Short mmCIF file of C-alpha atoms in Angstrom, two decimals:
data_model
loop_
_atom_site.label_atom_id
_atom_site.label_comp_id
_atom_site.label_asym_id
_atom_site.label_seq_id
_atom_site.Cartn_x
_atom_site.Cartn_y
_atom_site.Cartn_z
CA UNK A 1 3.39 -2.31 -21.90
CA UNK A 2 3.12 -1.42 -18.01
CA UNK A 3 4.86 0.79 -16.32
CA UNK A 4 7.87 -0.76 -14.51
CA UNK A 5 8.44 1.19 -10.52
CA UNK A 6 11.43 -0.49 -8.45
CA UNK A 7 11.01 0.11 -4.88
CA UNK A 8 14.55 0.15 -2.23
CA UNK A 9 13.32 0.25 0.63
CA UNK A 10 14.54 -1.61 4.12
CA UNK A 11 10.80 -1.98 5.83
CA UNK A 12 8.64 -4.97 4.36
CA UNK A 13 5.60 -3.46 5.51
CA UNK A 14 6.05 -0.71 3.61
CA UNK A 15 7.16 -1.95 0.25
CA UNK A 16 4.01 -4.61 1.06
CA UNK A 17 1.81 -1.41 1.35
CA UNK A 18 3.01 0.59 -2.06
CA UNK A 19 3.38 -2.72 -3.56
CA UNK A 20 -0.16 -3.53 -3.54
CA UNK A 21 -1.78 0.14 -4.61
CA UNK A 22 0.68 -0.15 -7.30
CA UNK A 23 -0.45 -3.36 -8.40
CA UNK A 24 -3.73 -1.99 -7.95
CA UNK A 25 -3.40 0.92 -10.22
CA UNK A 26 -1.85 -1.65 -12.74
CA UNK A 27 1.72 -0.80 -12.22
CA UNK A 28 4.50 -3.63 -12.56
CA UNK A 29 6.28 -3.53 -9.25
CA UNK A 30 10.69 -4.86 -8.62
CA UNK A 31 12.15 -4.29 -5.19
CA UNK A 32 14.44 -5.13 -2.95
CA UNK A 33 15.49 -4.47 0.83
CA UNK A 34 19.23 -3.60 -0.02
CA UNK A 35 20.46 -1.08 -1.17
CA UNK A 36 24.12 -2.14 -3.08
CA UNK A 37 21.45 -5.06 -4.67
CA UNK A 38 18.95 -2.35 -5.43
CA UNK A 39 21.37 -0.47 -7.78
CA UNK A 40 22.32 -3.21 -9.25
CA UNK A 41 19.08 -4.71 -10.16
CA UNK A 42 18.02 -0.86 -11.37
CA UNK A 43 20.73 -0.86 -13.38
CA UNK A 44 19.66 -4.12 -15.03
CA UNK A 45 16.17 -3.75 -15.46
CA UNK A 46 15.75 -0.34 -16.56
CA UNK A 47 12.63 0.86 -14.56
CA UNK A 48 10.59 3.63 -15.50
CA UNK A 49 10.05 4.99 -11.64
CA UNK A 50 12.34 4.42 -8.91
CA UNK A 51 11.35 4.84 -5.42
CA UNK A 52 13.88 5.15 -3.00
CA UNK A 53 14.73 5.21 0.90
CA UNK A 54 17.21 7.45 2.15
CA UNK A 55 17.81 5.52 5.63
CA UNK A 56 19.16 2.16 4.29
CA UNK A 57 21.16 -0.24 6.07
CA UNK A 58 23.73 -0.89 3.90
CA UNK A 59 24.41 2.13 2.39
CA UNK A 60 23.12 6.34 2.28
CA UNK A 61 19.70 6.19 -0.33
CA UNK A 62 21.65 9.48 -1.18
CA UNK A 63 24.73 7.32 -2.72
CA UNK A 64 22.42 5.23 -4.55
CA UNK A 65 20.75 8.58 -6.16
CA UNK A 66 23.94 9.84 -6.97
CA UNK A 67 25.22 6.72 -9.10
CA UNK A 68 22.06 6.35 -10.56
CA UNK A 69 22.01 9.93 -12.03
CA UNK A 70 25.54 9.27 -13.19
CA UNK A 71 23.93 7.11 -16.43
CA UNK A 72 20.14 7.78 -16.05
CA UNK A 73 17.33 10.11 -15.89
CA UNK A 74 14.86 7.75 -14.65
CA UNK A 75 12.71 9.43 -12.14
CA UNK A 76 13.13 8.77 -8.67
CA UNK A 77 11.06 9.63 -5.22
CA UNK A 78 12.18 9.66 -2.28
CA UNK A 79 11.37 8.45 1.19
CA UNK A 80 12.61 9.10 4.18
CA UNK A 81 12.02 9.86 8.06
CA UNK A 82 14.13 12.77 7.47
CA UNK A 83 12.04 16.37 7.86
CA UNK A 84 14.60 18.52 7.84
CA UNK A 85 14.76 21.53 5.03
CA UNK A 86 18.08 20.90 4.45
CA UNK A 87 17.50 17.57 3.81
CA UNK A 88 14.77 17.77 1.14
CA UNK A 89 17.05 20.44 -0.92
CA UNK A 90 20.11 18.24 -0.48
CA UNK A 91 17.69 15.18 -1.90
CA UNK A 92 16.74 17.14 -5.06
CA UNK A 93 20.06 18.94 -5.66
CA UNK A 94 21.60 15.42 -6.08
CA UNK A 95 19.25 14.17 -8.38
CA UNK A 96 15.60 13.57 -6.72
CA UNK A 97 12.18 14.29 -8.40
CA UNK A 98 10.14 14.19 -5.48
CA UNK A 99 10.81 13.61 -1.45
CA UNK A 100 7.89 12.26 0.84
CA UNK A 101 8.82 12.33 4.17
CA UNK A 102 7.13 9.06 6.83
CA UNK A 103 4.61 8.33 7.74
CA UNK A 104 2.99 8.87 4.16
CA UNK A 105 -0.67 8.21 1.99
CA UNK A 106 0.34 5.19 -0.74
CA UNK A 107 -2.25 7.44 -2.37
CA UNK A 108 -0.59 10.58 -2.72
CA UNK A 109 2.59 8.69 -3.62
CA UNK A 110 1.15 7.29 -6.30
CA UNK A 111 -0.72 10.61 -7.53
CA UNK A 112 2.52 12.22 -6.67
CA UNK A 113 4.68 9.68 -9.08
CA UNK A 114 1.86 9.90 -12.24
CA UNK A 115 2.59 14.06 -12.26
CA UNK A 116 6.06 13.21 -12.34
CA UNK A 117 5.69 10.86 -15.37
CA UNK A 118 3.34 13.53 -17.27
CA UNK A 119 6.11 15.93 -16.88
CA UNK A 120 8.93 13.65 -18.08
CA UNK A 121 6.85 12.31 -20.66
CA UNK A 122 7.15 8.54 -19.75
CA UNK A 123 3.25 7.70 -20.15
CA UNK A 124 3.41 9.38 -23.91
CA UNK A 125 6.41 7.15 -25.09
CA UNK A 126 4.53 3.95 -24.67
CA UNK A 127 3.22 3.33 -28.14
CA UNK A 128 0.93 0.45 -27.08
CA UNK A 129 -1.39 -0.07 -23.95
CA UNK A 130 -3.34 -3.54 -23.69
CA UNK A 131 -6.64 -4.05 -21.64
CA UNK A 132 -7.98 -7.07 -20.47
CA UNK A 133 -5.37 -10.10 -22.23
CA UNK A 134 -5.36 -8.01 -25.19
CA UNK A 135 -8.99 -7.71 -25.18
CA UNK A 136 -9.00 -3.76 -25.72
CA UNK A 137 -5.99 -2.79 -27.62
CA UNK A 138 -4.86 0.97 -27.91
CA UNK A 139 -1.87 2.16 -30.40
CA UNK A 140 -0.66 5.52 -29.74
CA UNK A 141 1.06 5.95 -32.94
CA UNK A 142 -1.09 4.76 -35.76
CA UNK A 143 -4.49 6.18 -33.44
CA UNK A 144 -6.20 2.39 -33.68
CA UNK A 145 -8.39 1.23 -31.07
CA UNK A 146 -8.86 -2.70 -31.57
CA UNK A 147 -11.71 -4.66 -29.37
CA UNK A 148 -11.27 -8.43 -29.74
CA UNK A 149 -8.79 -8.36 -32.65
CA UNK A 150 -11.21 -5.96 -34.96
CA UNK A 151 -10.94 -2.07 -35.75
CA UNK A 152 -12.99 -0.14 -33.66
CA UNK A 153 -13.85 3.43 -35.66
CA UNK A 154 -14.22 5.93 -33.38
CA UNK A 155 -14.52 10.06 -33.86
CA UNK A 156 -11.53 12.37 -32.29
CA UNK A 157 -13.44 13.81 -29.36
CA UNK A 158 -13.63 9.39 -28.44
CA UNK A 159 -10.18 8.47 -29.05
CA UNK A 160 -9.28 11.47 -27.01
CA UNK A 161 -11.23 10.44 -24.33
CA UNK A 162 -10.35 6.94 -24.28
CA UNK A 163 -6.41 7.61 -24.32
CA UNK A 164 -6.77 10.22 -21.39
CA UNK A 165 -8.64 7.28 -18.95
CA UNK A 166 -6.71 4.66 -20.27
CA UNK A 167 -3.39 5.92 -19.61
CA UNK A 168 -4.33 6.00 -15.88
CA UNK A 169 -6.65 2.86 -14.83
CA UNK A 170 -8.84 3.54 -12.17
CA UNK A 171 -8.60 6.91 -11.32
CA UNK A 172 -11.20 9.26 -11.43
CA UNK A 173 -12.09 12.14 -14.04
CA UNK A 174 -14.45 14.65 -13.54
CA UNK A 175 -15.80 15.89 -16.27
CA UNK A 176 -13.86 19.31 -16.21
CA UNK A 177 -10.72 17.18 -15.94
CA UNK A 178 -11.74 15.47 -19.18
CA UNK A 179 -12.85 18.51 -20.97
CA UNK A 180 -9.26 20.14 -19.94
CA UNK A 181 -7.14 17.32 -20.79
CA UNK A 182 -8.61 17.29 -23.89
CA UNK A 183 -9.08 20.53 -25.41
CA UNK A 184 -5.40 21.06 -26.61
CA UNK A 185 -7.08 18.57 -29.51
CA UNK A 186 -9.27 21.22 -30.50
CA UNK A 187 -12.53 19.84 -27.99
CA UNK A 188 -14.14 22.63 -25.88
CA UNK A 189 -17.94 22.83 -25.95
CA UNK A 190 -18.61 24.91 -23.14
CA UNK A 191 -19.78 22.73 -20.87
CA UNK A 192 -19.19 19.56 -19.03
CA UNK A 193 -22.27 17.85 -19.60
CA UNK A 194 -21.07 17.31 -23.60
CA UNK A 195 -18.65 14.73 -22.14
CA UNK A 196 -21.54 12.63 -21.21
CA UNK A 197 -22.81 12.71 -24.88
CA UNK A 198 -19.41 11.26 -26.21
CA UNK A 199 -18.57 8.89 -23.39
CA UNK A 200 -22.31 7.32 -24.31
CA UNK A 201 -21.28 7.04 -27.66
CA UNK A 202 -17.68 5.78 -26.97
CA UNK A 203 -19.45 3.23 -24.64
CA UNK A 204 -21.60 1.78 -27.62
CA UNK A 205 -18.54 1.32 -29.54
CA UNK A 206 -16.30 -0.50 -27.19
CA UNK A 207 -18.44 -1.77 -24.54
CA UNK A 208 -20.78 -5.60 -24.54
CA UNK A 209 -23.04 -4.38 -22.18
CA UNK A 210 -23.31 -0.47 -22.22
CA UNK A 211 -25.77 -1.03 -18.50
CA UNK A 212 -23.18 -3.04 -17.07
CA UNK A 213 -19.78 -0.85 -18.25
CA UNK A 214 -16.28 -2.75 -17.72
CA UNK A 215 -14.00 -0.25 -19.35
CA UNK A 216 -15.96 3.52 -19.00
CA UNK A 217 -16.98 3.20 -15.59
CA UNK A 218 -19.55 6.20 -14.00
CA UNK A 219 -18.70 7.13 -10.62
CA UNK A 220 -21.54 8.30 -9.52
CA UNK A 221 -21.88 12.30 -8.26
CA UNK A 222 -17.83 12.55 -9.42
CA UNK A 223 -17.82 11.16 -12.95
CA UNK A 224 -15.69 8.56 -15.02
CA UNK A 225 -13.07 6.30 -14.32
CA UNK A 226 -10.81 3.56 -16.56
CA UNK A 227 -12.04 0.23 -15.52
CA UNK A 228 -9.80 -1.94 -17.80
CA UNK A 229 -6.82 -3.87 -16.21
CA UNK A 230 -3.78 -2.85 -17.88
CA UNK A 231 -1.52 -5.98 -19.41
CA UNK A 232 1.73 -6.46 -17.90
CA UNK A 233 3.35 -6.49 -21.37
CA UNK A 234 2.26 -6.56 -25.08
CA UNK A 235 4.30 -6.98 -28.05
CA UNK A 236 2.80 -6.01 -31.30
#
């Protein structure tokens, strides 16, 4: 099941902009230009990520925090012109996760957003993720991996390494980020170079062509990256 963000935000360039690295990073993307419809459309379909203006022309961003956090916790970032100190603290004493001032990298929101979802947990509730049309399937509780409908056996250290890409499509792990996001699971060799070992052998496993990679893809001189494209929704 993707992600869902909702985006309020008055310029069409910019929601254009975030809109398509979202996509790109396999997020499902809901917006709107308005901010009274933009609350109401949150509060109907129940985003995981809400990113929100301040400077709206119908009413204050600030409002629209403030109701929200009246019924949810969903996590919201905010954007705004505004530089001001004051401003920022006012934005997270009412409710805020996160405020990016303009002009800003769609990068670093999105980087910015994913820490923000490790820390409330949102990736690790999804019990399901889907690669692919259901190609590559991935079940968080039972700790299957499925490729084309049949049981794919693979060791700890694999699954482990797997889940940790997968949950983030297309961004890149070096292989110290691997070995530390995995050694709460009891993996920690010593050195980065094991990864390789295990991402060969996770490759054999779930991969047609292990030269020609489509889900454990080597960038080269920086290390791996999640080349499946996550489903917009799966129901087991």
């Amino acid at each position: 099941m993707a992600i869902k963000v909702f985006i309020v935000e008055d310029e069409p360039m910019i929601i254009e902009v975030l809109k398509a690295y979202l996509e790109k990073a396999n997020y499902e993307v809901e917006w709107s230009e308005n901010g009274k419809e933009g609350l109401e459309r949150i509060k109907s379909t129940n985003p995981d990520f809400i990113i929100l203006d301040l400077m709206l022309p119908d009413m204050p961003g600030e409002e629209i925090c403030k109701q929200i956090r009246q019924t949810s916790d969903t996590p919201i970032m905010m954007l705004t012109a505004k530089t001001q100190e004051e401003d920022r603290i006012e934005g997270i004493v009412i409710g805020a996760d996160d405020y990016v001032t303009k002009p800003f990298s769609p990068r670093e929101v999105i980087v910015r957003m994913e820490a923000i979802l490790r820390r409330t947990n949102t990736l690790n509730k999804m019990d399901v993720f889907s690669f692919n049309d259901k190609e590559l399937v991935i079940d968080i509780k039972k700790k299957e991996v499925t490729l084309e409908g049949e049981w794919v056996a693979l060791t700890p250290i694999e699954y482990n390494l797997l889940v940790a890409m997968a949950k983030y499509p297309g961004r890149v792990f070096s292989r110290a980020d691997l070995l530390t996001g995995i050694q709460d699971d009891g993996f920690y060799e010593g050195y980065e170079r094991s990864v390789d070992v295990h991402i060969k052998n996770l490759r054999k496993k779930i991969e047609k062509d292990t030269k020609h990679p489509k889900y454990i893809v080597t960038v080269f001189g920086m290390g791996y990256k999640f080349g499946g494209k996550r489903d917009a929704s799966y129901s087991s």
